[in-house]
């Protein structure tokens, strides 16, 4: 199997022979099998594949949300296998996450939700974080909803706040797990196009998991997960069993 290769230096995500297991002893079950992948700076990659094939597991490893067990996983040049909690925390700060559910805090306004993400970054603490938050909310078309509580926003609007929150600190990598799953066709398309535009503007790399065939065209490259194996063509993953 060949993957589009890029020089190591431009590769922001490098995965080699990555295996992942859930459970212990008799209950141990392999979820990822020999994953190999390079994602370059500024690239938008869509990962698709059936439910239960391992997409979320791979994304959570890349995001430093769980520890790599076997093989190698480098995020922004940092080896994640065997990384300390502190290293994982530093890597997590450089990544923006967008989940299927928006995960906004309902008792905060749109602006406060975005601002919270900035507050995690020391370099923003002496800047006008309200102004920066307002600005990115305008960019995602929510200039007139800045002071609305998350509860008072529609599904599509909430997901746009989630995008603003993920991108406001200009992360090098955005990981999005089925971000349009809860949205209607038009809102789904809108939020993905917004994500694409913002990422291109900031030069950030996106890895987006989706089942939504209508948004595949925003990708520079599409990869497929099947039964814990990765392939560049649908069904070819099954052939390497
Ligand atoms: P996808 O995101 O493609 O739907 P997942 O990565 O969520 O797939 O799941 C891949 C496999 O790992 C599935 O067989 C799933 O049942 C299993 N799995 C996922 N999370 C856990 C967990 N926390 N504990 C045990 N098994 C899990
Ligand atoms: Mg999933």
Short mmCIF file of C-alpha atoms and ligand atoms in Angstrom, two decimals:
data_model
loop_
_atom_site.label_atom_id
_atom_site.label_comp_id
_atom_site.label_asym_id
_atom_site.label_seq_id
_atom_site.Cartn_x
_atom_site.Cartn_y
_atom_site.Cartn_z
CA UNK A 1 0.00 0.00 0.00
CA UNK A 2 1.44 3.39 -0.87
CA UNK A 3 0.50 6.65 0.74
CA UNK A 4 1.20 10.07 -0.60
CA UNK A 5 4.56 10.75 0.94
CA UNK A 6 5.86 14.11 1.93
CA UNK A 7 9.19 15.09 3.38
CA UNK A 8 9.30 14.50 7.12
CA UNK A 9 9.93 18.19 7.77
CA UNK A 10 6.68 19.31 6.14
CA UNK A 11 4.69 16.47 7.64
CA UNK A 12 2.70 17.71 10.63
CA UNK A 13 1.29 14.25 11.35
CA UNK A 14 3.43 11.16 10.76
CA UNK A 15 2.10 7.74 11.63
CA UNK A 16 4.14 4.54 11.31
CA UNK A 17 3.01 1.00 12.08
CA UNK A 18 0.55 2.24 14.67
CA UNK A 19 -1.50 -0.41 16.46
CA UNK A 20 -4.04 0.26 19.17
CA UNK A 21 -5.83 -2.09 21.55
CA UNK A 22 -8.77 -1.65 23.90
CA UNK A 23 -9.08 -3.78 27.03
CA UNK A 24 -6.75 -6.20 28.76
CA UNK A 25 -6.18 -9.93 28.91
CA UNK A 26 -8.99 -12.00 27.40
CA UNK A 27 -10.94 -8.84 26.64
CA UNK A 28 -8.08 -7.25 24.70
CA UNK A 29 -9.29 -6.24 21.27
CA UNK A 30 -7.27 -4.61 18.51
CA UNK A 31 -8.92 -1.48 17.13
CA UNK A 32 -6.16 -0.14 14.84
CA UNK A 33 -3.88 -2.25 12.63
CA UNK A 34 -0.58 -1.03 11.21
CA UNK A 35 -1.67 2.52 10.41
CA UNK A 36 0.75 4.46 8.18
CA UNK A 37 0.01 8.04 7.19
CA UNK A 38 1.63 11.40 6.45
CA UNK A 39 -0.33 14.62 6.55
CA UNK A 40 1.40 17.76 5.30
CA UNK A 41 1.16 21.31 6.48
CA UNK A 42 -1.96 23.07 5.20
CA UNK A 43 -3.51 19.90 3.86
CA UNK A 44 -7.22 19.16 4.28
CA UNK A 45 -7.72 15.42 4.64
CA UNK A 46 -11.10 13.76 4.97
CA UNK A 47 -11.31 10.35 6.62
CA UNK A 48 -14.36 8.29 5.97
CA UNK A 49 -15.41 4.70 6.56
CA UNK A 50 -18.04 2.62 8.34
CA UNK A 51 -19.10 3.10 11.93
CA UNK A 52 -16.87 1.19 14.33
CA UNK A 53 -13.92 1.10 11.90
CA UNK A 54 -11.58 3.05 14.21
CA UNK A 55 -11.82 6.65 12.99
CA UNK A 56 -12.49 8.24 16.38
CA UNK A 57 -9.82 6.07 18.00
CA UNK A 58 -7.20 7.28 15.51
CA UNK A 59 -8.31 10.90 15.88
CA UNK A 60 -8.14 10.75 19.67
CA UNK A 61 -4.60 9.33 19.49
CA UNK A 62 -3.56 12.12 17.15
CA UNK A 63 -5.10 14.68 19.46
CA UNK A 64 -3.16 13.43 22.48
CA UNK A 65 -6.43 12.40 24.12
CA UNK A 66 -5.19 8.83 24.54
CA UNK A 67 -1.70 7.34 24.65
CA UNK A 68 -0.11 5.55 21.70
CA UNK A 69 0.80 1.95 22.57
CA UNK A 70 2.65 0.45 19.59
CA UNK A 71 4.35 1.97 16.58
CA UNK A 72 5.10 5.64 16.09
CA UNK A 73 2.89 8.71 16.02
CA UNK A 74 4.51 12.09 15.55
CA UNK A 75 2.48 15.24 15.95
CA UNK A 76 4.30 18.44 14.94
CA UNK A 77 7.55 16.50 15.19
CA UNK A 78 6.83 15.27 18.71
CA UNK A 79 6.77 11.51 19.26
CA UNK A 80 3.58 10.71 21.16
CA UNK A 81 4.35 7.12 22.04
CA UNK A 82 5.72 7.16 25.55
CA UNK A 83 5.20 10.93 25.83
CA UNK A 84 4.78 12.39 29.32
CA UNK A 85 1.53 13.97 30.47
CA UNK A 86 3.20 17.37 30.19
CA UNK A 87 4.26 16.76 26.57
CA UNK A 88 0.75 15.55 25.74
CA UNK A 89 -0.68 18.68 27.32
CA UNK A 90 1.63 20.90 25.24
CA UNK A 91 0.64 19.09 22.05
CA UNK A 92 -3.07 19.31 22.90
CA UNK A 93 -2.75 23.09 23.20
CA UNK A 94 -1.63 23.30 19.59
CA UNK A 95 -4.63 21.42 18.27
CA UNK A 96 -8.18 22.61 17.72
CA UNK A 97 -10.96 20.07 18.21
CA UNK A 98 -14.43 20.04 16.73
CA UNK A 99 -16.73 17.22 17.76
CA UNK A 100 -20.03 15.88 16.47
CA UNK A 101 -21.79 17.55 19.35
CA UNK A 102 -20.68 21.13 19.67
CA UNK A 103 -19.71 20.77 23.37
CA UNK A 104 -20.32 24.45 24.11
CA UNK A 105 -20.95 25.55 27.67
CA UNK A 106 -24.61 26.50 27.63
CA UNK A 107 -24.32 29.00 30.51
CA UNK A 108 -21.73 31.04 28.63
CA UNK A 109 -22.27 33.33 25.67
CA UNK A 110 -20.85 32.62 22.22
CA UNK A 111 -18.03 35.07 22.90
CA UNK A 112 -17.24 33.61 26.32
CA UNK A 113 -17.11 30.11 24.86
CA UNK A 114 -14.57 31.26 22.26
CA UNK A 115 -12.63 33.32 24.77
CA UNK A 116 -12.17 30.34 27.07
CA UNK A 117 -10.10 28.65 24.41
CA UNK A 118 -7.83 31.72 24.14
CA UNK A 119 -7.36 31.82 27.91
CA UNK A 120 -5.49 28.51 27.72
CA UNK A 121 -2.72 30.28 25.80
CA UNK A 122 -0.37 32.50 27.73
CA UNK A 123 0.47 34.62 24.71
CA UNK A 124 -3.13 35.85 24.50
CA UNK A 125 -3.55 36.78 28.16
CA UNK A 126 -2.32 40.34 27.70
CA UNK A 127 -4.23 40.84 24.46
CA UNK A 128 -7.81 41.99 23.97
CA UNK A 129 -9.34 38.53 24.06
CA UNK A 130 -12.90 39.88 23.79
CA UNK A 131 -12.02 41.70 20.57
CA UNK A 132 -10.24 38.66 19.11
CA UNK A 133 -13.19 36.43 20.01
CA UNK A 134 -15.69 38.86 18.53
CA UNK A 135 -13.64 39.11 15.35
CA UNK A 136 -13.58 35.37 14.67
CA UNK A 137 -17.31 35.11 15.44
CA UNK A 138 -17.87 37.73 12.75
CA UNK A 139 -15.78 35.64 10.38
CA UNK A 140 -18.07 32.66 10.89
CA UNK A 141 -21.12 34.87 10.33
CA UNK A 142 -22.16 35.29 13.95
CA UNK A 143 -21.34 38.97 14.44
CA UNK A 144 -24.92 39.53 15.57
CA UNK A 145 -24.92 36.59 18.02
CA UNK A 146 -21.76 37.36 20.01
CA UNK A 147 -23.56 37.88 23.33
CA UNK A 148 -26.18 35.16 22.89
CA UNK A 149 -26.03 32.26 25.29
CA UNK A 150 -25.14 29.00 23.56
CA UNK A 151 -28.60 27.67 24.48
CA UNK A 152 -30.22 30.37 22.38
CA UNK A 153 -28.45 29.40 19.16
CA UNK A 154 -29.51 26.95 16.44
CA UNK A 155 -27.56 23.74 15.80
CA UNK A 156 -25.71 25.23 12.86
CA UNK A 157 -24.90 28.39 14.80
CA UNK A 158 -23.57 26.37 17.74
CA UNK A 159 -21.35 24.39 15.44
CA UNK A 160 -20.04 27.65 13.95
CA UNK A 161 -19.18 28.82 17.48
CA UNK A 162 -17.39 25.49 17.97
CA UNK A 163 -15.38 26.17 14.81
CA UNK A 164 -14.54 29.68 15.99
CA UNK A 165 -13.48 28.24 19.35
CA UNK A 166 -11.27 25.61 17.71
CA UNK A 167 -9.59 28.05 15.34
CA UNK A 168 -9.32 31.26 17.38
CA UNK A 169 -5.88 30.44 18.79
CA UNK A 170 -4.62 29.65 15.26
CA UNK A 171 -3.77 26.00 15.92
CA UNK A 172 -1.50 24.20 13.47
CA UNK A 173 -3.86 21.23 13.38
CA UNK A 174 -7.64 20.94 13.55
CA UNK A 175 -9.20 17.55 14.23
CA UNK A 176 -12.90 17.38 13.46
CA UNK A 177 -14.96 14.26 14.26
CA UNK A 178 -18.19 14.21 12.25
CA UNK A 179 -18.75 17.95 12.75
CA UNK A 180 -21.77 18.04 10.44
CA UNK A 181 -23.52 14.92 11.73
CA UNK A 182 -26.14 16.84 13.69
CA UNK A 183 -26.78 19.43 10.99
CA UNK A 184 -29.09 19.70 8.01
CA UNK A 185 -27.56 19.66 4.53
CA UNK A 186 -27.25 23.42 4.09
CA UNK A 187 -25.85 24.12 7.59
CA UNK A 188 -23.45 21.18 7.24
CA UNK A 189 -22.09 22.52 4.00
CA UNK A 190 -21.84 26.04 5.43
CA UNK A 191 -19.84 25.05 8.51
CA UNK A 192 -17.42 22.93 6.51
CA UNK A 193 -16.82 25.69 3.98
CA UNK A 194 -16.20 28.06 6.85
CA UNK A 195 -13.72 25.68 8.37
CA UNK A 196 -11.98 25.32 5.02
CA UNK A 197 -11.76 29.08 4.45
CA UNK A 198 -10.44 29.80 7.94
CA UNK A 199 -7.91 26.99 7.76
CA UNK A 200 -6.60 28.12 4.36
CA UNK A 201 -6.30 31.66 5.71
CA UNK A 202 -4.31 30.45 8.73
CA UNK A 203 -2.35 27.73 6.89
CA UNK A 204 -3.65 25.12 9.28
CA UNK A 205 -3.95 21.40 8.61
CA UNK A 206 -7.35 19.73 8.94
CA UNK A 207 -8.23 16.10 9.47
CA UNK A 208 -11.97 15.71 9.25
CA UNK A 209 -13.97 12.54 9.81
CA UNK A 210 -17.29 12.40 8.00
CA UNK A 211 -19.94 10.11 6.57
CA UNK A 212 -21.30 13.02 4.59
CA UNK A 213 -20.61 12.43 0.88
CA UNK A 214 -21.74 15.92 0.04
CA UNK A 215 -18.72 17.55 1.60
CA UNK A 216 -15.97 15.29 0.21
CA UNK A 217 -15.06 17.89 -2.43
CA UNK A 218 -13.51 20.25 0.13
CA UNK A 219 -10.72 17.72 0.75
CA UNK A 220 -7.27 17.77 -0.80
CA UNK A 221 -7.21 14.02 -0.15
CA UNK A 222 -9.61 11.38 1.08
CA UNK A 223 -8.58 8.36 3.12
CA UNK A 224 -10.68 5.37 4.13
CA UNK A 225 -10.79 3.40 7.34
CA UNK A 226 -12.16 -0.10 7.37
CA UNK A 227 -11.91 -2.67 10.17
CA UNK A 228 -9.12 -0.68 11.80
CA UNK A 229 -7.07 -0.43 8.62
CA UNK A 230 -6.36 2.62 6.50
CA UNK A 231 -6.41 2.81 2.70
CA UNK A 232 -6.42 5.39 -0.05
CA UNK A 233 -9.25 3.63 -1.86
CA UNK A 234 -12.49 2.26 -0.47
CA UNK A 235 -12.44 -1.54 -0.12
CA UNK A 236 -8.70 -1.86 -0.64
CA UNK A 237 -8.32 -1.76 3.14
CA UNK A 238 -10.14 -5.06 3.30
CA UNK A 239 -7.69 -6.63 0.81
CA UNK A 240 -4.68 -6.41 3.12
CA UNK A 241 -6.18 -8.65 5.83
P1 LIG B 1 -15.56 4.91 14.49
O1 LIG B 1 -15.20 6.26 15.04
O2 LIG B 1 -14.99 4.63 13.13
O3 LIG B 1 -17.03 4.66 14.52
P2 LIG B 1 -14.30 3.91 16.91
O4 LIG B 1 -12.90 4.38 16.83
O5 LIG B 1 -15.22 4.65 17.79
O6 LIG B 1 -14.90 3.78 15.43
O7 LIG B 1 -14.29 2.39 17.37
C1 LIG B 1 -13.42 1.42 16.79
C2 LIG B 1 -13.58 0.08 17.53
O8 LIG B 1 -13.09 0.21 18.85
C3 LIG B 1 -15.01 -0.39 17.63
O9 LIG B 1 -14.99 -1.79 17.55
C4 LIG B 1 -15.41 0.05 19.02
O10 LIG B 1 -16.39 -0.81 19.53
C5 LIG B 1 -14.12 -0.08 19.78
N1 LIG B 1 -14.04 0.91 20.88
C6 LIG B 1 -14.12 2.25 20.75
N2 LIG B 1 -14.00 2.87 21.94
C7 LIG B 1 -13.84 1.88 22.85
C8 LIG B 1 -13.65 1.85 24.26
N3 LIG B 1 -13.60 3.00 24.97
N4 LIG B 1 -13.53 0.65 24.87
C9 LIG B 1 -13.55 -0.50 24.16
N5 LIG B 1 -13.73 -0.55 22.83
C10 LIG B 1 -13.87 0.61 22.17
MG1 LIG B 2 -16.47 7.83 15.56
#
